[in-house]
Amino acid sequence: MKFVHNITIRPLGPQDAEKFLQLHHSAVHASASADYAPDVLDAWAGPVTAARIENYKKTADEEIRIGAFDGATMAGLGVLAPNTGEVRACYVHPDYGRMGVGRRIVDALEQIASGMGLGSLTLDSSINAEKFYASMDYETVLRTSHQLPDGSFMPMIKMQKMLTGVDDIIALKARNKKVEADKAWETSWTRRGIIGGVTYIIVAFWLAVIGVNHNLIHALVPVASYLVAMAALPMLKQYWIDKVYKRKTPA
């Protein structure tokens, strides 16, 4: 097959089920045959069946699936499970091997994960794919085995990659702590007491300057008003969110 260099990557939907499963079958049997027995390959990536297509559609909400396309031809596929931070699949059609398609797919999955706020990704690599993932900075965590749908086991390698550098993580944690401290200060009664106290002193002094009798008592009025308003504000805010904001904001 002639390779076209303008590979495009797009999300996969239910209509892509058959192409997805066909590519998965072809990629596994072509790339992993030297490392796994035929019965393992069949259990890992069997032929396309109605049951497998139905399962593909049934699990769509659990995964983000993307495909790399050369025109209308699916050259590769990738799957990300955002809830667990796991790359569940990266397969390239044999006709497009060693052309950078797999790297494009993993890069795309990492960008999606970063955009969703994930700081790291894990994956279960087959023996034949370990060097590929290592070249993209995934580190080996554990050599173990994976149970296949038929109950058999295949050797695999658990790998992990940090998407955020250590310095960035430290800076992010420091920034988060500062934000939390600022938020706690803004809502603390210590802050309110300081504002109330300063207000009382200024108002009492000014009333004394302009000759108002009982200035110390009168100065309590604005302070008390401020403290009552601060105490009522959370309740008023929640009422506004429920009765005004949610009605104006589309679901």
PDB file of C-alpha atoms in Angstrom:
ATOM      1  CA  MET A   1       0.000   0.000   0.000  1.00  0.00           C
ATOM      2  CA  LYS A   2       1.315   3.442  -0.860  1.00  0.00           C
ATOM      3  CA  PHE A   3       1.801   5.548   2.229  1.00  0.00           C
ATOM      4  CA  VAL A   4       0.274   9.019   2.241  1.00  0.00           C
ATOM      5  CA  HIS A   5       2.044  11.452   4.566  1.00  0.00           C
ATOM      6  CA  ASN A   6      -0.948  13.539   5.594  1.00  0.00           C
ATOM      7  CA  ILE A   7      -2.164  11.188   8.322  1.00  0.00           C
ATOM      8  CA  THR A   8      -5.111  12.668  10.203  1.00  0.00           C
ATOM      9  CA  ILE A   9      -6.308  11.725  13.670  1.00  0.00           C
ATOM     10  CA  ARG A  10      -9.942  11.890  14.684  1.00  0.00           C
ATOM     11  CA  PRO A  11     -12.247  10.444  17.368  1.00  0.00           C
ATOM     12  CA  LEU A  12     -13.795   7.044  16.689  1.00  0.00           C
ATOM     13  CA  GLY A  13     -17.497   6.329  17.035  1.00  0.00           C
ATOM     14  CA  PRO A  14     -19.867   3.343  16.789  1.00  0.00           C
ATOM     15  CA  GLN A  15     -19.630   3.405  12.994  1.00  0.00           C
ATOM     16  CA  ASP A  16     -15.915   2.598  13.265  1.00  0.00           C
ATOM     17  CA  ALA A  17     -16.379  -0.624  15.235  1.00  0.00           C
ATOM     18  CA  GLU A  18     -15.647  -3.059  12.434  1.00  0.00           C
ATOM     19  CA  LYS A  19     -12.571  -1.173  11.160  1.00  0.00           C
ATOM     20  CA  PHE A  20     -11.298  -0.879  14.741  1.00  0.00           C
ATOM     21  CA  LEU A  21     -11.587  -4.608  15.404  1.00  0.00           C
ATOM     22  CA  GLN A  22     -10.161  -5.593  12.018  1.00  0.00           C
ATOM     23  CA  LEU A  23      -7.108  -3.407  12.570  1.00  0.00           C
ATOM     24  CA  HIS A  24      -6.675  -4.754  16.098  1.00  0.00           C
ATOM     25  CA  HIS A  25      -6.712  -8.320  14.765  1.00  0.00           C
ATOM     26  CA  SER A  26      -4.261  -7.556  11.940  1.00  0.00           C
ATOM     27  CA  ALA A  27      -1.835  -5.602  14.123  1.00  0.00           C
ATOM     28  CA  VAL A  28      -1.663  -8.200  16.892  1.00  0.00           C
ATOM     29  CA  HIS A  29      -1.196 -11.184  14.591  1.00  0.00           C
ATOM     30  CA  ALA A  30       1.445  -9.409  12.497  1.00  0.00           C
ATOM     31  CA  SER A  31       3.513  -7.723  15.222  1.00  0.00           C
ATOM     32  CA  ALA A  32       3.326 -10.160  18.137  1.00  0.00           C
ATOM     33  CA  SER A  33       3.586 -13.549  16.421  1.00  0.00           C
ATOM     34  CA  ALA A  34       7.274 -13.887  17.319  1.00  0.00           C
ATOM     35  CA  ASP A  35       6.622 -13.411  21.054  1.00  0.00           C
ATOM     36  CA  TYR A  36       3.284 -15.159  21.643  1.00  0.00           C
ATOM     37  CA  ALA A  37       1.771 -18.520  20.691  1.00  0.00           C
ATOM     38  CA  PRO A  38      -1.053 -18.661  18.104  1.00  0.00           C
ATOM     39  CA  ASP A  39      -3.692 -19.549  20.720  1.00  0.00           C
ATOM     40  CA  VAL A  40      -2.685 -16.494  22.780  1.00  0.00           C
ATOM     41  CA  LEU A  41      -2.941 -14.255  19.701  1.00  0.00           C
ATOM     42  CA  ASP A  42      -6.407 -15.640  18.952  1.00  0.00           C
ATOM     43  CA  ALA A  43      -7.591 -15.019  22.519  1.00  0.00           C
ATOM     44  CA  TRP A  44      -6.014 -11.557  22.512  1.00  0.00           C
ATOM     45  CA  ALA A  45      -7.383 -10.441  19.132  1.00  0.00           C
ATOM     46  CA  GLY A  46      -9.803 -12.856  17.571  1.00  0.00           C
ATOM     47  CA  PRO A  47     -11.732 -12.377  14.336  1.00  0.00           C
ATOM     48  CA  VAL A  48     -14.443  -9.724  14.097  1.00  0.00           C
ATOM     49  CA  THR A  49     -17.769 -11.030  15.371  1.00  0.00           C
ATOM     50  CA  ALA A  50     -21.156  -9.501  16.144  1.00  0.00           C
ATOM     51  CA  ALA A  51     -20.506 -10.050  19.848  1.00  0.00           C
ATOM     52  CA  ARG A  52     -17.208  -8.133  19.719  1.00  0.00           C
ATOM     53  CA  ILE A  53     -18.823  -5.291  17.786  1.00  0.00           C
ATOM     54  CA  GLU A  54     -21.589  -5.106  20.388  1.00  0.00           C
ATOM     55  CA  ASN A  55     -19.042  -5.054  23.212  1.00  0.00           C
ATOM     56  CA  TYR A  56     -17.126  -2.262  21.431  1.00  0.00           C
ATOM     57  CA  LYS A  57     -20.283  -0.153  21.375  1.00  0.00           C
ATOM     58  CA  LYS A  58     -21.273  -1.063  24.923  1.00  0.00           C
ATOM     59  CA  THR A  59     -17.981   0.157  26.439  1.00  0.00           C
ATOM     60  CA  ALA A  60     -17.794   3.386  24.430  1.00  0.00           C
ATOM     61  CA  ASP A  61     -18.595   5.607  27.431  1.00  0.00           C
ATOM     62  CA  GLU A  62     -15.643   4.221  29.409  1.00  0.00           C
ATOM     63  CA  GLU A  63     -12.984   5.095  26.829  1.00  0.00           C
ATOM     64  CA  ILE A  64     -11.719   7.798  24.511  1.00  0.00           C
ATOM     65  CA  ARG A  65     -10.943   6.170  21.151  1.00  0.00           C
ATOM     66  CA  ILE A  66      -9.016   7.784  18.329  1.00  0.00           C
ATOM     67  CA  GLY A  67      -7.988   6.618  14.889  1.00  0.00           C
ATOM     68  CA  ALA A  68      -5.132   7.600  12.567  1.00  0.00           C
ATOM     69  CA  PHE A  69      -6.384   7.747   8.987  1.00  0.00           C
ATOM     70  CA  ASP A  70      -4.673   7.745   5.611  1.00  0.00           C
ATOM     71  CA  GLY A  71      -7.612   9.074   3.636  1.00  0.00           C
ATOM     72  CA  ALA A  72     -10.433   6.639   4.374  1.00  0.00           C
ATOM     73  CA  THR A  73      -8.035   3.889   5.523  1.00  0.00           C
ATOM     74  CA  MET A  74      -7.554   3.379   9.253  1.00  0.00           C
ATOM     75  CA  ALA A  75      -3.788   3.178   9.750  1.00  0.00           C
ATOM     76  CA  GLY A  76      -3.799   2.980  13.536  1.00  0.00           C
ATOM     77  CA  LEU A  77      -5.900   3.308  16.660  1.00  0.00           C
ATOM     78  CA  GLY A  78      -5.511   4.393  20.257  1.00  0.00           C
ATOM     79  CA  VAL A  79      -7.615   4.068  23.393  1.00  0.00           C
ATOM     80  CA  LEU A  80      -7.457   6.076  26.622  1.00  0.00           C
ATOM     81  CA  ALA A  81      -9.365   5.307  29.839  1.00  0.00           C
ATOM     82  CA  PRO A  82      -9.457   8.734  31.520  1.00  0.00           C
ATOM     83  CA  ASN A  83     -10.978   7.505  34.782  1.00  0.00           C
ATOM     84  CA  THR A  84      -7.959   5.294  35.466  1.00  0.00           C
ATOM     85  CA  GLY A  85      -5.308   7.260  33.534  1.00  0.00           C
ATOM     86  CA  GLU A  86      -4.574   4.241  31.367  1.00  0.00           C
ATOM     87  CA  VAL A  87      -3.548   3.869  27.733  1.00  0.00           C
ATOM     88  CA  ARG A  88      -5.520   0.760  26.859  1.00  0.00           C
ATOM     89  CA  ALA A  89      -4.472   0.401  23.243  1.00  0.00           C
ATOM     90  CA  CYS A  90      -2.135   1.619  20.552  1.00  0.00           C
ATOM     91  CA  TYR A  91      -2.111  -0.515  17.407  1.00  0.00           C
ATOM     92  CA  VAL A  92      -0.834   0.187  13.916  1.00  0.00           C
ATOM     93  CA  HIS A  93      -1.865  -1.647  10.770  1.00  0.00           C
ATOM     94  CA  PRO A  94       1.013  -3.779   9.391  1.00  0.00           C
ATOM     95  CA  ASP A  95       1.052  -1.728   6.163  1.00  0.00           C
ATOM     96  CA  TYR A  96       1.898   1.390   8.203  1.00  0.00           C
ATOM     97  CA  GLY A  97       4.509  -0.031  10.553  1.00  0.00           C
ATOM     98  CA  ARG A  98       7.667   1.990  11.316  1.00  0.00           C
ATOM     99  CA  MET A  99       6.236   5.143   9.748  1.00  0.00           C
ATOM    100  CA  GLY A 100       5.649   7.122  12.948  1.00  0.00           C
ATOM    101  CA  VAL A 101       1.930   6.377  13.146  1.00  0.00           C
ATOM    102  CA  GLY A 102       2.136   4.782  16.590  1.00  0.00           C
ATOM    103  CA  ARG A 103       4.092   7.736  17.944  1.00  0.00           C
ATOM    104  CA  ARG A 104       1.484  10.132  16.554  1.00  0.00           C
ATOM    105  CA  ILE A 105      -1.263   8.172  18.293  1.00  0.00           C
ATOM    106  CA  VAL A 106       0.489   8.073  21.683  1.00  0.00           C
ATOM    107  CA  ASP A 107       1.300  11.795  21.420  1.00  0.00           C
ATOM    108  CA  ALA A 108      -2.379  12.510  20.753  1.00  0.00           C
ATOM    109  CA  LEU A 109      -3.494  10.398  23.723  1.00  0.00           C
ATOM    110  CA  GLU A 110      -1.010  12.181  25.997  1.00  0.00           C
ATOM    111  CA  GLN A 111      -2.249  15.582  24.843  1.00  0.00           C
ATOM    112  CA  ILE A 112      -5.828  14.533  25.586  1.00  0.00           C
ATOM    113  CA  ALA A 113      -4.805  13.240  29.016  1.00  0.00           C
ATOM    114  CA  SER A 114      -2.889  16.432  29.837  1.00  0.00           C
ATOM    115  CA  GLY A 115      -5.876  18.515  28.756  1.00  0.00           C
ATOM    116  CA  MET A 116      -8.028  16.545  31.195  1.00  0.00           C
ATOM    117  CA  GLY A 117      -5.613  17.273  34.029  1.00  0.00           C
ATOM    118  CA  LEU A 118      -3.983  13.826  34.253  1.00  0.00           C
ATOM    119  CA  GLY A 119      -0.425  13.998  35.584  1.00  0.00           C
ATOM    120  CA  SER A 120       0.623  10.492  34.515  1.00  0.00           C
ATOM    121  CA  LEU A 121      -0.381   7.549  32.343  1.00  0.00           C
ATOM    122  CA  THR A 122      -0.022   3.813  32.815  1.00  0.00           C
ATOM    123  CA  LEU A 123      -0.298   0.986  30.304  1.00  0.00           C
ATOM    124  CA  ASP A 124       0.073  -2.762  29.906  1.00  0.00           C
ATOM    125  CA  SER A 125       2.634  -3.354  27.176  1.00  0.00           C
ATOM    126  CA  SER A 126       3.059  -6.572  25.246  1.00  0.00           C
ATOM    127  CA  ILE A 127       6.600  -7.935  25.032  1.00  0.00           C
ATOM    128  CA  ASN A 128       6.997  -6.779  21.436  1.00  0.00           C
ATOM    129  CA  ALA A 129       5.889  -3.194  22.223  1.00  0.00           C
ATOM    130  CA  GLU A 130       8.096  -2.574  25.262  1.00  0.00           C
ATOM    131  CA  LYS A 131      10.921  -0.913  23.312  1.00  0.00           C
ATOM    132  CA  PHE A 132       8.452   1.336  21.492  1.00  0.00           C
ATOM    133  CA  TYR A 133       6.957   2.660  24.724  1.00  0.00           C
ATOM    134  CA  ALA A 134      10.404   2.949  26.333  1.00  0.00           C
ATOM    135  CA  SER A 135      11.461   5.171  23.413  1.00  0.00           C
ATOM    136  CA  MET A 136       8.571   7.482  24.391  1.00  0.00           C
ATOM    137  CA  ASP A 137       9.791   7.709  28.015  1.00  0.00           C
ATOM    138  CA  TYR A 138       7.510   5.101  29.551  1.00  0.00           C
ATOM    139  CA  GLU A 139       9.269   3.311  32.397  1.00  0.00           C
ATOM    140  CA  THR A 140       8.881  -0.324  33.366  1.00  0.00           C
ATOM    141  CA  VAL A 141       7.057  -0.745  36.672  1.00  0.00           C
ATOM    142  CA  LEU A 142       6.366  -4.483  36.821  1.00  0.00           C
ATOM    143  CA  ARG A 143       6.721  -7.598  34.671  1.00  0.00           C
ATOM    144  CA  THR A 144       3.611  -9.676  35.132  1.00  0.00           C
ATOM    145  CA  SER A 145       0.826 -11.306  33.121  1.00  0.00           C
ATOM    146  CA  HIS A 146      -2.583 -10.302  31.812  1.00  0.00           C
ATOM    147  CA  GLN A 147      -5.668 -12.522  31.803  1.00  0.00           C
ATOM    148  CA  LEU A 148      -7.339 -12.840  28.402  1.00  0.00           C
ATOM    149  CA  PRO A 149     -11.084 -13.249  27.758  1.00  0.00           C
ATOM    150  CA  ASP A 150     -10.743 -17.049  27.446  1.00  0.00           C
ATOM    151  CA  GLY A 151      -9.103 -17.271  30.881  1.00  0.00           C
ATOM    152  CA  SER A 152      -5.546 -17.806  29.633  1.00  0.00           C
ATOM    153  CA  PHE A 153      -2.656 -15.512  30.536  1.00  0.00           C
ATOM    154  CA  MET A 154      -0.118 -13.607  28.441  1.00  0.00           C
ATOM    155  CA  PRO A 155       3.150 -12.075  29.694  1.00  0.00           C
ATOM    156  CA  MET A 156       3.073  -8.261  29.731  1.00  0.00           C
ATOM    157  CA  ILE A 157       4.854  -5.273  31.233  1.00  0.00           C
ATOM    158  CA  LYS A 158       3.232  -2.549  33.308  1.00  0.00           C
ATOM    159  CA  MET A 159       4.698   0.825  32.359  1.00  0.00           C
ATOM    160  CA  GLN A 160       4.194   4.421  33.466  1.00  0.00           C
ATOM    161  CA  LYS A 161       5.009   7.928  32.299  1.00  0.00           C
ATOM    162  CA  MET A 162       4.776  11.230  34.135  1.00  0.00           C
ATOM    163  CA  LEU A 163       3.146  13.832  31.908  1.00  0.00           C
ATOM    164  CA  THR A 164       4.114  16.663  34.243  1.00  0.00           C
ATOM    165  CA  GLY A 165       7.763  17.276  35.165  1.00  0.00           C
ATOM    166  CA  VAL A 166       8.847  17.113  38.810  1.00  0.00           C
ATOM    167  CA  ASP A 167       9.555  20.862  38.934  1.00  0.00           C
ATOM    168  CA  ASP A 168       6.132  21.581  37.473  1.00  0.00           C
ATOM    169  CA  ILE A 169       4.468  19.302  40.017  1.00  0.00           C
ATOM    170  CA  ILE A 170       6.265  21.045  42.906  1.00  0.00           C
ATOM    171  CA  ALA A 171       5.283  24.467  41.539  1.00  0.00           C
ATOM    172  CA  LEU A 172       1.686  23.336  41.051  1.00  0.00           C
ATOM    173  CA  LYS A 173       1.432  22.004  44.606  1.00  0.00           C
ATOM    174  CA  ALA A 174       2.887  25.237  45.984  1.00  0.00           C
ATOM    175  CA  ARG A 175       0.428  27.284  43.935  1.00  0.00           C
ATOM    176  CA  ASN A 176      -2.473  25.122  45.099  1.00  0.00           C
ATOM    177  CA  LYS A 177      -1.444  25.568  48.730  1.00  0.00           C
ATOM    178  CA  LYS A 178      -1.303  29.333  48.269  1.00  0.00           C
ATOM    179  CA  VAL A 179      -4.750  29.354  46.664  1.00  0.00           C
ATOM    180  CA  GLU A 180      -6.139  27.268  49.545  1.00  0.00           C
ATOM    181  CA  ALA A 181      -4.522  29.582  52.103  1.00  0.00           C
ATOM    182  CA  ASP A 182      -5.891  32.686  50.348  1.00  0.00           C
ATOM    183  CA  LYS A 183      -9.370  31.130  50.217  1.00  0.00           C
ATOM    184  CA  ALA A 184      -9.233  30.239  53.924  1.00  0.00           C
ATOM    185  CA  TRP A 185      -8.109  33.770  54.782  1.00  0.00           C
ATOM    186  CA  GLU A 186     -10.887  35.385  52.717  1.00  0.00           C
ATOM    187  CA  THR A 187     -13.572  33.452  54.585  1.00  0.00           C
ATOM    188  CA  SER A 188     -11.989  33.517  58.065  1.00  0.00           C
ATOM    189  CA  TRP A 189     -13.505  35.328  61.032  1.00  0.00           C
ATOM    190  CA  THR A 190     -10.008  36.605  61.848  1.00  0.00           C
ATOM    191  CA  ARG A 191     -10.063  38.680  58.660  1.00  0.00           C
ATOM    192  CA  ARG A 192     -13.612  39.838  59.365  1.00  0.00           C
ATOM    193  CA  GLY A 193     -12.684  40.744  62.944  1.00  0.00           C
ATOM    194  CA  ILE A 194      -9.708  42.804  61.787  1.00  0.00           C
ATOM    195  CA  ILE A 195     -11.834  44.678  59.246  1.00  0.00           C
ATOM    196  CA  GLY A 196     -14.551  45.215  61.843  1.00  0.00           C
ATOM    197  CA  GLY A 197     -12.051  46.439  64.428  1.00  0.00           C
ATOM    198  CA  VAL A 198     -10.338  48.869  62.059  1.00  0.00           C
ATOM    199  CA  THR A 199     -13.735  50.137  60.872  1.00  0.00           C
ATOM    200  CA  TYR A 200     -14.846  50.704  64.462  1.00  0.00           C
ATOM    201  CA  ILE A 201     -11.722  52.709  65.359  1.00  0.00           C
ATOM    202  CA  ILE A 202     -11.945  54.917  62.259  1.00  0.00           C
ATOM    203  CA  VAL A 203     -15.691  55.571  62.625  1.00  0.00           C
ATOM    204  CA  ALA A 204     -15.430  56.249  66.393  1.00  0.00           C
ATOM    205  CA  PHE A 205     -12.554  58.670  65.808  1.00  0.00           C
ATOM    206  CA  TRP A 206     -14.408  60.498  63.045  1.00  0.00           C
ATOM    207  CA  LEU A 207     -17.601  60.815  65.119  1.00  0.00           C
ATOM    208  CA  ALA A 208     -15.522  62.254  67.945  1.00  0.00           C
ATOM    209  CA  VAL A 209     -13.915  64.773  65.568  1.00  0.00           C
ATOM    210  CA  ILE A 210     -17.289  66.038  64.327  1.00  0.00           C
ATOM    211  CA  GLY A 211     -18.662  66.216  67.889  1.00  0.00           C
ATOM    212  CA  VAL A 212     -21.155  63.356  67.929  1.00  0.00           C
ATOM    213  CA  ASN A 213     -22.095  62.325  71.458  1.00  0.00           C
ATOM    214  CA  HIS A 214     -21.688  58.687  72.484  1.00  0.00           C
ATOM    215  CA  ASN A 215     -19.388  58.152  69.500  1.00  0.00           C
ATOM    216  CA  LEU A 216     -18.144  54.780  70.815  1.00  0.00           C
ATOM    217  CA  ILE A 217     -21.696  53.397  70.824  1.00  0.00           C
ATOM    218  CA  HIS A 218     -22.652  54.861  67.426  1.00  0.00           C
ATOM    219  CA  ALA A 219     -19.490  53.420  65.873  1.00  0.00           C
ATOM    220  CA  LEU A 220     -20.815  49.927  66.595  1.00  0.00           C
ATOM    221  CA  VAL A 221     -23.595  50.312  64.012  1.00  0.00           C
ATOM    222  CA  PRO A 222     -21.500  50.011  60.814  1.00  0.00           C
ATOM    223  CA  VAL A 223     -19.390  47.251  62.390  1.00  0.00           C
ATOM    224  CA  ALA A 224     -22.460  45.233  63.360  1.00  0.00           C
ATOM    225  CA  SER A 225     -23.943  45.767  59.876  1.00  0.00           C
ATOM    226  CA  TYR A 226     -20.742  44.483  58.281  1.00  0.00           C
ATOM    227  CA  LEU A 227     -20.583  41.361  60.467  1.00  0.00           C
ATOM    228  CA  VAL A 228     -24.257  40.519  59.878  1.00  0.00           C
ATOM    229  CA  ALA A 229     -23.793  40.937  56.120  1.00  0.00           C
ATOM    230  CA  MET A 230     -20.742  38.641  56.128  1.00  0.00           C
ATOM    231  CA  ALA A 231     -22.618  35.991  58.123  1.00  0.00           C
ATOM    232  CA  ALA A 232     -25.583  36.095  55.744  1.00  0.00           C
ATOM    233  CA  LEU A 233     -23.553  36.207  52.540  1.00  0.00           C
ATOM    234  CA  PRO A 234     -23.013  32.404  52.103  1.00  0.00           C
ATOM    235  CA  MET A 235     -26.763  31.765  52.420  1.00  0.00           C
ATOM    236  CA  LEU A 236     -27.578  34.589  49.985  1.00  0.00           C
ATOM    237  CA  LYS A 237     -24.934  33.318  47.557  1.00  0.00           C
ATOM    238  CA  GLN A 238     -26.424  29.802  47.552  1.00  0.00           C
ATOM    239  CA  TYR A 239     -29.911  31.207  47.035  1.00  0.00           C
ATOM    240  CA  TRP A 240     -28.656  33.234  44.035  1.00  0.00           C
ATOM    241  CA  ILE A 241     -26.963  30.176  42.535  1.00  0.00           C
ATOM    242  CA  ASP A 242     -30.098  28.026  42.907  1.00  0.00           C
ATOM    243  CA  LYS A 243     -32.730  30.574  41.897  1.00  0.00           C
ATOM    244  CA  VAL A 244     -30.951  32.855  39.426  1.00  0.00           C
ATOM    245  CA  TYR A 245     -27.709  31.453  38.042  1.00  0.00           C
ATOM    246  CA  LYS A 246     -28.900  27.889  37.337  1.00  0.00           C
ATOM    247  CA  ARG A 247     -32.014  29.150  35.554  1.00  0.00           C
ATOM    248  CA  LYS A 248     -29.958  31.344  33.217  1.00  0.00           C
ATOM    249  CA  THR A 249     -27.248  28.738  32.580  1.00  0.00           C
ATOM    250  CA  PRO A 250     -28.085  25.950  30.077  1.00  0.00           C
ATOM    251  CA  ALA A 251     -27.806  22.425  31.475  1.00  0.00           C
TER     252      ALA A 251
END
